Amino acid sequence: MTSPALKNTFKGLCGIARAIFKSLPSAEASDQTKSGWIMRAAGILGHIEELLPGLQGRPGFGRAIAEVDTWRITLEIFKASNAIAVGNVDELFSDEMNNIPERSGRHP
């Protein structure tokens, strides 16, 4: 990715992340709302982190990278304080395969 494209992509993702982190669910929010927020926040941070190696050490990105670090910490604190919501997400990815029906037929 060229330097201007990298910068523009990073700026766009940071704009999305800023909106997500400004809409942090309240303590009274449902587990479903909290789980959805966690998935969105983790997803956007994953995309941002893919770009960070190309931005490290470049002038003009220090403040933005510091904000990304703050978002990471915010996400981890939110996940830790909302273990039920995180559990609802994590159980979707457990290795247990109990009661999962076999699929038949051709797969596209």
mmCIF file of C-alpha atoms in Angstrom:
data_model
loop_
_atom_site.group_PDB
_atom_site.id
_atom_site.type_symbol
_atom_site.label_atom_id
_atom_site.label_comp_id
_atom_site.label_asym_id
_atom_site.label_seq_id
_atom_site.Cartn_x
_atom_site.Cartn_y
_atom_site.Cartn_z
ATOM 1 C CA MET A 1 0.000 0.000 0.000
ATOM 2 C CA THR A 2 1.376 3.360 -0.924
ATOM 3 C CA SER A 3 2.090 5.885 1.780
ATOM 4 C CA PRO A 4 -0.859 8.228 1.007
ATOM 5 C CA ALA A 5 -3.221 5.247 0.735
ATOM 6 C CA LEU A 6 -1.938 3.860 4.036
ATOM 7 C CA LYS A 7 -2.441 7.223 5.727
ATOM 8 C CA ASN A 8 -5.959 7.643 4.315
ATOM 9 C CA THR A 9 -6.973 4.118 5.276
ATOM 10 C CA PHE A 10 -5.614 4.604 8.789
ATOM 11 C CA LYS A 11 -7.414 7.947 9.145
ATOM 12 C CA GLY A 12 -10.686 6.408 7.989
ATOM 13 C CA LEU A 13 -10.403 3.483 10.385
ATOM 14 C CA CYS A 14 -9.529 5.831 13.248
ATOM 15 C CA GLY A 15 -12.659 7.851 12.495
ATOM 16 C CA ILE A 16 -14.783 4.713 12.702
ATOM 17 C CA ALA A 17 -13.015 3.594 15.885
ATOM 18 C CA ARG A 18 -13.495 6.981 17.521
ATOM 19 C CA ALA A 19 -17.255 6.769 16.870
ATOM 20 C CA ILE A 20 -17.391 3.226 18.277
ATOM 21 C CA PHE A 21 -15.456 4.133 21.414
ATOM 22 C CA LYS A 22 -17.608 7.231 21.987
ATOM 23 C CA SER A 23 -20.660 4.941 22.056
ATOM 24 C CA LEU A 24 -19.434 2.717 24.893
ATOM 25 C CA PRO A 25 -22.510 0.902 26.296
ATOM 26 C CA SER A 26 -23.685 1.832 29.774
ATOM 27 C CA ALA A 27 -23.550 -0.581 32.697
ATOM 28 C CA GLU A 28 -27.322 -1.032 32.348
ATOM 29 C CA ALA A 29 -27.110 -2.098 28.688
ATOM 30 C CA SER A 30 -28.125 -5.639 27.782
ATOM 31 C CA ASP A 31 -25.527 -8.381 27.424
ATOM 32 C CA GLN A 32 -26.386 -8.502 23.721
ATOM 33 C CA THR A 33 -25.626 -4.783 23.341
ATOM 34 C CA LYS A 34 -22.352 -5.157 25.231
ATOM 35 C CA SER A 35 -21.335 -8.220 23.199
ATOM 36 C CA GLY A 36 -22.098 -6.425 19.947
ATOM 37 C CA TRP A 37 -20.038 -3.431 21.008
ATOM 38 C CA ILE A 38 -17.118 -5.676 21.989
ATOM 39 C CA MET A 39 -17.198 -7.394 18.598
ATOM 40 C CA ARG A 40 -17.312 -4.070 16.704
ATOM 41 C CA ALA A 41 -14.538 -2.529 18.816
ATOM 42 C CA ALA A 42 -12.298 -5.590 18.535
ATOM 43 C CA GLY A 43 -12.932 -5.797 14.792
ATOM 44 C CA ILE A 44 -11.981 -2.216 14.034
ATOM 45 C CA LEU A 45 -8.915 -2.446 16.289
ATOM 46 C CA GLY A 46 -7.858 -5.571 14.408
ATOM 47 C CA HIS A 47 -7.958 -3.669 11.117
ATOM 48 C CA ILE A 48 -6.056 -0.746 12.622
ATOM 49 C CA GLU A 49 -3.395 -3.018 14.113
ATOM 50 C CA GLU A 50 -2.741 -4.510 10.672
ATOM 51 C CA LEU A 51 -1.646 -1.052 9.519
ATOM 52 C CA LEU A 52 0.428 -0.052 12.550
ATOM 53 C CA PRO A 53 3.718 -1.675 11.474
ATOM 54 C CA GLY A 54 3.763 0.570 8.407
ATOM 55 C CA LEU A 55 3.185 3.672 10.534
ATOM 56 C CA GLN A 56 5.589 3.106 13.425
ATOM 57 C CA GLY A 57 8.248 5.770 13.616
ATOM 58 C CA ARG A 58 6.642 7.995 10.987
ATOM 59 C CA PRO A 59 6.237 11.621 11.983
ATOM 60 C CA GLY A 60 2.696 12.867 12.465
ATOM 61 C CA PHE A 61 1.179 9.626 13.743
ATOM 62 C CA GLY A 62 2.256 9.678 17.406
ATOM 63 C CA ARG A 63 -0.965 11.121 18.796
ATOM 64 C CA ALA A 64 -3.147 8.797 16.710
ATOM 65 C CA ILE A 65 -1.132 5.739 17.733
ATOM 66 C CA ALA A 66 -1.417 6.812 21.389
ATOM 67 C CA GLU A 67 -5.200 7.006 20.964
ATOM 68 C CA VAL A 68 -5.209 3.490 19.485
ATOM 69 C CA ASP A 69 -3.357 2.319 22.608
ATOM 70 C CA THR A 70 -6.029 3.998 24.753
ATOM 71 C CA TRP A 71 -8.761 2.224 22.779
ATOM 72 C CA ARG A 72 -7.008 -1.118 23.318
ATOM 73 C CA ILE A 73 -6.914 -0.522 27.063
ATOM 74 C CA THR A 74 -10.543 0.645 27.089
ATOM 75 C CA LEU A 75 -11.623 -2.522 25.280
ATOM 76 C CA GLU A 76 -9.726 -4.783 27.687
ATOM 77 C CA ILE A 77 -11.157 -2.993 30.737
ATOM 78 C CA PHE A 78 -14.671 -3.154 29.281
ATOM 79 C CA LYS A 79 -14.287 -6.867 28.535
ATOM 80 C CA ALA A 80 -12.982 -7.556 32.040
ATOM 81 C CA SER A 81 -15.800 -5.636 33.715
ATOM 82 C CA ASN A 82 -18.443 -7.293 31.538
ATOM 83 C CA ALA A 83 -17.436 -10.936 31.768
ATOM 84 C CA ILE A 84 -20.969 -12.129 31.062
ATOM 85 C CA ALA A 85 -21.065 -10.288 27.746
ATOM 86 C CA VAL A 86 -17.631 -11.599 26.806
ATOM 87 C CA GLY A 87 -18.687 -15.108 27.773
ATOM 88 C CA ASN A 88 -21.623 -14.860 25.390
ATOM 89 C CA VAL A 89 -19.227 -14.082 22.556
ATOM 90 C CA ASP A 90 -16.572 -16.614 23.542
ATOM 91 C CA GLU A 91 -18.960 -19.549 23.781
ATOM 92 C CA LEU A 92 -19.624 -19.209 20.067
ATOM 93 C CA PHE A 93 -16.029 -20.232 19.472
ATOM 94 C CA SER A 94 -15.645 -23.104 21.925
ATOM 95 C CA ASP A 95 -14.110 -26.327 20.669
ATOM 96 C CA GLU A 96 -17.007 -28.420 21.920
ATOM 97 C CA MET A 97 -18.897 -29.942 19.041
ATOM 98 C CA ASN A 98 -21.819 -31.415 21.012
ATOM 99 C CA ASN A 99 -25.188 -31.555 19.289
ATOM 100 C CA ILE A 100 -24.049 -29.997 16.043
ATOM 101 C CA PRO A 101 -25.913 -31.696 13.191
ATOM 102 C CA GLU A 102 -23.984 -33.165 10.300
ATOM 103 C CA ARG A 103 -24.430 -31.249 7.083
ATOM 104 C CA SER A 104 -25.376 -33.239 4.059
ATOM 105 C CA GLY A 105 -25.328 -32.424 0.401
ATOM 106 C CA ARG A 106 -22.920 -30.483 -1.707
ATOM 107 C CA HIS A 107 -21.223 -27.377 -0.459
ATOM 108 C CA PRO A 108 -20.699 -24.516 -2.890
#
